[in-house]
Short mmCIF file of C-alpha atoms in Angstrom, two decimals:
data_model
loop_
_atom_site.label_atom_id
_atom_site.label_comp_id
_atom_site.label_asym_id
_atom_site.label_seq_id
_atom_site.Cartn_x
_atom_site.Cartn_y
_atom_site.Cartn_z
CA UNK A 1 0.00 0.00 0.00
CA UNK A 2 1.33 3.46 -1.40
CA UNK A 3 1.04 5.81 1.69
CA UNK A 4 2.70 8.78 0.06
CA UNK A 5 1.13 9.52 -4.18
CA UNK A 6 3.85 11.82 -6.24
CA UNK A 7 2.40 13.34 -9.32
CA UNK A 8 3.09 13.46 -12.08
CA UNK A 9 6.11 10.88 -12.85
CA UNK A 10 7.84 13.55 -15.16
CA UNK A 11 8.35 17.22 -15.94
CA UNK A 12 9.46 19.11 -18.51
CA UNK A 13 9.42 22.38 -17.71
CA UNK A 14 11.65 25.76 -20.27
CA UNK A 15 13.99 27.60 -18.44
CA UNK A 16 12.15 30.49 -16.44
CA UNK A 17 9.38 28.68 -15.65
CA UNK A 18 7.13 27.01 -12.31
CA UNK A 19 7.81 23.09 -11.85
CA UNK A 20 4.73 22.28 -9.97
CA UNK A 21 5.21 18.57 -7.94
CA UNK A 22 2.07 17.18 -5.99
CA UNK A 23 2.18 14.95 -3.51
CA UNK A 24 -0.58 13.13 -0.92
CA UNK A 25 -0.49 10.92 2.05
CA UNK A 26 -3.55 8.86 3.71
CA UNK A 27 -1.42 8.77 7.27
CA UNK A 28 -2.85 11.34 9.83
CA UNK A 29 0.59 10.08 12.05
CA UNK A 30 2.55 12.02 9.69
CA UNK A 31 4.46 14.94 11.33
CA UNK A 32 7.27 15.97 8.89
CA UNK A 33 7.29 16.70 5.33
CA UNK A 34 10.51 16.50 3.24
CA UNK A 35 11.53 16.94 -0.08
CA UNK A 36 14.33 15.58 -1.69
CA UNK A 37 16.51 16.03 -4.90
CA UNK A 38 18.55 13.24 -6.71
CA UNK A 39 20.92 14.11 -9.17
CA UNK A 40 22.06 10.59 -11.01
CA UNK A 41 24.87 8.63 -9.35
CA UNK A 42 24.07 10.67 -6.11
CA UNK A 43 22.63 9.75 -2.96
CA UNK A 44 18.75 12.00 -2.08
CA UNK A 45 19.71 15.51 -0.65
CA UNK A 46 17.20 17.38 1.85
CA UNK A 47 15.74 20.41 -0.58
CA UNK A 48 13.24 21.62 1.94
CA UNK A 49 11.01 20.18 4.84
CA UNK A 50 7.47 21.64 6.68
CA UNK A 51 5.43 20.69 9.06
CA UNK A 52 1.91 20.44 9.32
CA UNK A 53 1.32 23.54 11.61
CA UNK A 54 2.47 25.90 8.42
CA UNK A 55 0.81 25.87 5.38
CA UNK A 56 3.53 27.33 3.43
CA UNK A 57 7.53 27.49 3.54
CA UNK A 58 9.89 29.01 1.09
CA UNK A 59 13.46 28.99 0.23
CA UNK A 60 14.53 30.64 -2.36
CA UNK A 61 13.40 29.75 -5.23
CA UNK A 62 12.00 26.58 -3.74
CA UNK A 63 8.73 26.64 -1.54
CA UNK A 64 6.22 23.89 -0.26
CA UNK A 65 2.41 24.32 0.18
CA UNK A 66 0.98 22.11 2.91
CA UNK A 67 -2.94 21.45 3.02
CA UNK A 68 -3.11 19.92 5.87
CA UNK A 69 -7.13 18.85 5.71
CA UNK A 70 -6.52 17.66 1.81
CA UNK A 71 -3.70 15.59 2.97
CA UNK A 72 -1.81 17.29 0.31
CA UNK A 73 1.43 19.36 -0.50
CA UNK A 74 3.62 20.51 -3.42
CA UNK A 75 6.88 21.77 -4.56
CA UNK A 76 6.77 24.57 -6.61
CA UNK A 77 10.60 25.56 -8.09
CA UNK A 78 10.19 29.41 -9.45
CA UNK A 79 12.25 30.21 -12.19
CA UNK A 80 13.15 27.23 -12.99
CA UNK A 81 16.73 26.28 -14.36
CA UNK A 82 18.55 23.58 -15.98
CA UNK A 83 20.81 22.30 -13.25
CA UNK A 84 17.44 21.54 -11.44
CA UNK A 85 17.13 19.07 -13.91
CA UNK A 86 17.21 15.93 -11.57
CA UNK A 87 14.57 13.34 -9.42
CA UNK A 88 12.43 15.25 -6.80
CA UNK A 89 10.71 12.86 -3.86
CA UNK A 90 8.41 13.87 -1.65
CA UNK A 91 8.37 11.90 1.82
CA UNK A 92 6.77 11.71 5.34
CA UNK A 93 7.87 10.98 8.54
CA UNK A 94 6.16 9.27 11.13
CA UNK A 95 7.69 9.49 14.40
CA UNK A 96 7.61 5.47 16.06
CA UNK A 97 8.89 6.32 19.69
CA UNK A 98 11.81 5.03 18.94
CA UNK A 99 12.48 6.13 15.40
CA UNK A 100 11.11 8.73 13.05
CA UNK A 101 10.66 6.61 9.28
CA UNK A 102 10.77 7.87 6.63
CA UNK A 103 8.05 6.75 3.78
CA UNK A 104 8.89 7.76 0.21
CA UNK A 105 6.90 9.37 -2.64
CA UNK A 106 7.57 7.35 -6.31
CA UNK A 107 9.39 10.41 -7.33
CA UNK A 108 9.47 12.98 -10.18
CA UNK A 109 11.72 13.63 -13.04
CA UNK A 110 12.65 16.67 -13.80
CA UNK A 111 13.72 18.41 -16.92
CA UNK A 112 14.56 22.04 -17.39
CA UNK A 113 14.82 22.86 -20.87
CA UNK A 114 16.54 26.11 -22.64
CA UNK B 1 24.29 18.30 8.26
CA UNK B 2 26.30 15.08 9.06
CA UNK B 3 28.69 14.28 6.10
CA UNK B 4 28.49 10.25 5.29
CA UNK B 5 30.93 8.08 3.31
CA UNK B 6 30.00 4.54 1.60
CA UNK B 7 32.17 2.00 -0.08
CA UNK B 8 32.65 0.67 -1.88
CA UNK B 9 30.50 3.10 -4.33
CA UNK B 10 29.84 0.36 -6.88
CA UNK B 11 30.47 -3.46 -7.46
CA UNK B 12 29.84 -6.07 -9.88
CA UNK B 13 29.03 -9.65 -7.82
CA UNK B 14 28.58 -13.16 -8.56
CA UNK B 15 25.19 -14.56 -7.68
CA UNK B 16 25.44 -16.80 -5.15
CA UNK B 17 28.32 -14.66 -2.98
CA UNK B 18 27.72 -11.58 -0.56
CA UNK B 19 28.91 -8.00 -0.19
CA UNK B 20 29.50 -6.08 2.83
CA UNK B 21 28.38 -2.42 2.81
CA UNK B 22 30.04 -0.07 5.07
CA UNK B 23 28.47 3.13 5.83
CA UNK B 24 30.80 5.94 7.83
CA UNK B 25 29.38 9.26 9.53
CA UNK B 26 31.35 12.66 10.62
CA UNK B 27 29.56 12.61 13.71
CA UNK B 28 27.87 10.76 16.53
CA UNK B 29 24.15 9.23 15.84
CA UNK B 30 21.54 7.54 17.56
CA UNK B 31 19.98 6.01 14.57
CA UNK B 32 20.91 5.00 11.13
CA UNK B 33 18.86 3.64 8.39
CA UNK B 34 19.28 1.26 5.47
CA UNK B 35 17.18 1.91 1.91
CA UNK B 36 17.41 0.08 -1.47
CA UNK B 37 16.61 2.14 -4.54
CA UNK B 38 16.03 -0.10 -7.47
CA UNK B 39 16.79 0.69 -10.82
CA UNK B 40 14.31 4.13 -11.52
CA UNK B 41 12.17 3.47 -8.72
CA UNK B 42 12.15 5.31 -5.15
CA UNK B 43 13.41 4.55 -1.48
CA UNK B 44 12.56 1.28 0.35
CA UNK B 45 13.63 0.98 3.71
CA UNK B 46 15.17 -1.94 4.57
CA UNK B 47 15.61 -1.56 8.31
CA UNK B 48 16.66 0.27 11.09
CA UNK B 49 19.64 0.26 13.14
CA UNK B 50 20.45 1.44 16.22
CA UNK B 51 23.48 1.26 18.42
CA UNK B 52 23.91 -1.85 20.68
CA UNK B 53 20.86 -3.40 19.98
CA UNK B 54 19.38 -5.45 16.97
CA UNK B 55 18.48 -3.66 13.86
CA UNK B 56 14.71 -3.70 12.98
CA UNK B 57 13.53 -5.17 9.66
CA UNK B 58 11.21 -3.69 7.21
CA UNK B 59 7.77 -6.39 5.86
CA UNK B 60 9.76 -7.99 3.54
CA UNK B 61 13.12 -7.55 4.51
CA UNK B 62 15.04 -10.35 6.97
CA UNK B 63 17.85 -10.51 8.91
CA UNK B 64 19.24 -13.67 7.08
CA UNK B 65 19.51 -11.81 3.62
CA UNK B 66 20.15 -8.83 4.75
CA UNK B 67 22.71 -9.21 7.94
CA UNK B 68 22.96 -5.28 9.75
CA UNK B 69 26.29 -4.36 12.23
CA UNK B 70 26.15 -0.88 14.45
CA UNK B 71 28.74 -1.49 15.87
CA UNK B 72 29.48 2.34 17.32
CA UNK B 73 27.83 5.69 16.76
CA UNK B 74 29.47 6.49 13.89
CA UNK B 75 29.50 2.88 11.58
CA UNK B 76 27.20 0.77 9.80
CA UNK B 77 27.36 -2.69 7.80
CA UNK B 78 24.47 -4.04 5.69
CA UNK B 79 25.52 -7.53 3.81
CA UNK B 80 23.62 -8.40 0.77
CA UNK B 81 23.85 -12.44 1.08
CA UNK B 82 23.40 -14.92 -1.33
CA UNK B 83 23.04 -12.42 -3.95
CA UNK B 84 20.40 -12.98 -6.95
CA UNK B 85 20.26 -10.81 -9.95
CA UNK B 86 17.47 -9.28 -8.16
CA UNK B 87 19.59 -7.61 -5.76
CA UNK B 88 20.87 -5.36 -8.24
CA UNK B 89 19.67 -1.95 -6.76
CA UNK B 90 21.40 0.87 -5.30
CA UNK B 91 21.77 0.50 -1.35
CA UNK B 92 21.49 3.55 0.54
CA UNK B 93 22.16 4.59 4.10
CA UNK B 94 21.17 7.15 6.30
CA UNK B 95 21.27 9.49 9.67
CA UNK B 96 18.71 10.61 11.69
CA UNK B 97 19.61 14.49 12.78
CA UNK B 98 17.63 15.66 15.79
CA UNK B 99 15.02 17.81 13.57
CA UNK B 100 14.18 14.35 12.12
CA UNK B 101 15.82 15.55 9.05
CA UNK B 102 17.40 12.60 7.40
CA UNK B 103 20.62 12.68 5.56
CA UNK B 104 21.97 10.06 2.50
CA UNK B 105 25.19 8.59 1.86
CA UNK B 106 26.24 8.79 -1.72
CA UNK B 107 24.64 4.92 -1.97
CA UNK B 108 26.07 1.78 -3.40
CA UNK B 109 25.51 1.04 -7.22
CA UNK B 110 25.50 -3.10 -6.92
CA UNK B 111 24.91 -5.34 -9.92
CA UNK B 112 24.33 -8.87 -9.25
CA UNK B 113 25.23 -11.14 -12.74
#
């Protein structure tokens, strides 16, 4: 059973433009909301990360929306460039006691054309 | 963030044989975590390890196939044994950082022939 949906599997997006990523989760346990980029031959690296008590956080150009009684959140990358071409995965963490686990999103693909 | 090391960063095994992945971290940390990424597809968690006690396996992951060591704060081992062509996949570790931020290791490309 999928607990965490990724839309859509892949993105082309021209340079200068919004790369929209949507993800949703069924798990009300879920406390912690990461995204992650993955260049090939490289291991995931933490993009950004919310939690459910803010509905939006940005970073640059990267920021996520969080809708928390949808059960959804995106990624939205503004101005979009071609060294963002890459994997994106959304995740959730749910926090065990005695671990916090992380369950994965199938992941989008990325590409930033000029 | 915690800087991690893997190696070996690729290999090409036999089936039949095993290969020991080591997994090193800059810093001290409570809990580290083992994934498998197969070819395009996302993160699987195999299990769980935390220092001086038995790692915990993921539904469909066992301790048999997939032997875990912790044996400090700052090392990992996860053995791939009795390899099958199936096993091909890139093997992943992680840290937990108190924000429960994780981080990745570079990962271990492994192709099983």
């Amino acid at each position: 059973q999928q607990q965490v949906k990724q839309s859509p599997q892949s993105l082309i997006v021209q340079k200068g433009g919004i790369s929209i990523i949507n993800c949703a989760y069924e798990n009300t346990a879920f406390d912690y909301f990461p995204w992650y980029q993955q260049f090939p031959g490289k291991g995931p690296a933490l993009l950004i990360a919310i939690r459910p008590d803010v509905s939006e956080k940005k970073e640059g150009r990267f920021t996520i929306s969080f809708n928390k009684s949808a059960k959804q959140f995106s990624l939205h990358i503004m101005d979009s460039q071609p060294g963002d071409s890459a994997t994106y995965f959304c995740a959730a963490t749910e926090d065990t006691g005695t671990a916090s686990k992380l369950t994965f999103g199938t992941g989008t693909r990325l590409q930033v054309t000029l | 963030s915690a800087v991690i090391s893997q190696k070996p960063s690729r290999d090409i095994c036999q089936r039949g044989t095993s290969l020991t992945i080591q997994c090193q971290v800059d810093s001290q940390v409570t809990m580290m975590f083992w994934y498998r990424q197969q070819p395009g597809q996302s993160l699987t968690l195999i299990a769980t390890a935390n220092q001086g006690s038995e790692a915990t396996y993921e539904s469909g992951f066992v301790i048999d196939k997939f032997p875990i060591s912790r044996p400090n704060l700052t090392f990992s081992t996860l053995t791939v044994s009795n390899m099958s062509p199936e096993d091909s996949s890139i093997y992943l570790c992680s840290v937990e950082a108190p924000t429960d931020t994780q981080y990745f290791g570079p990962g271990t490309r492994l192709t099983v022939l």
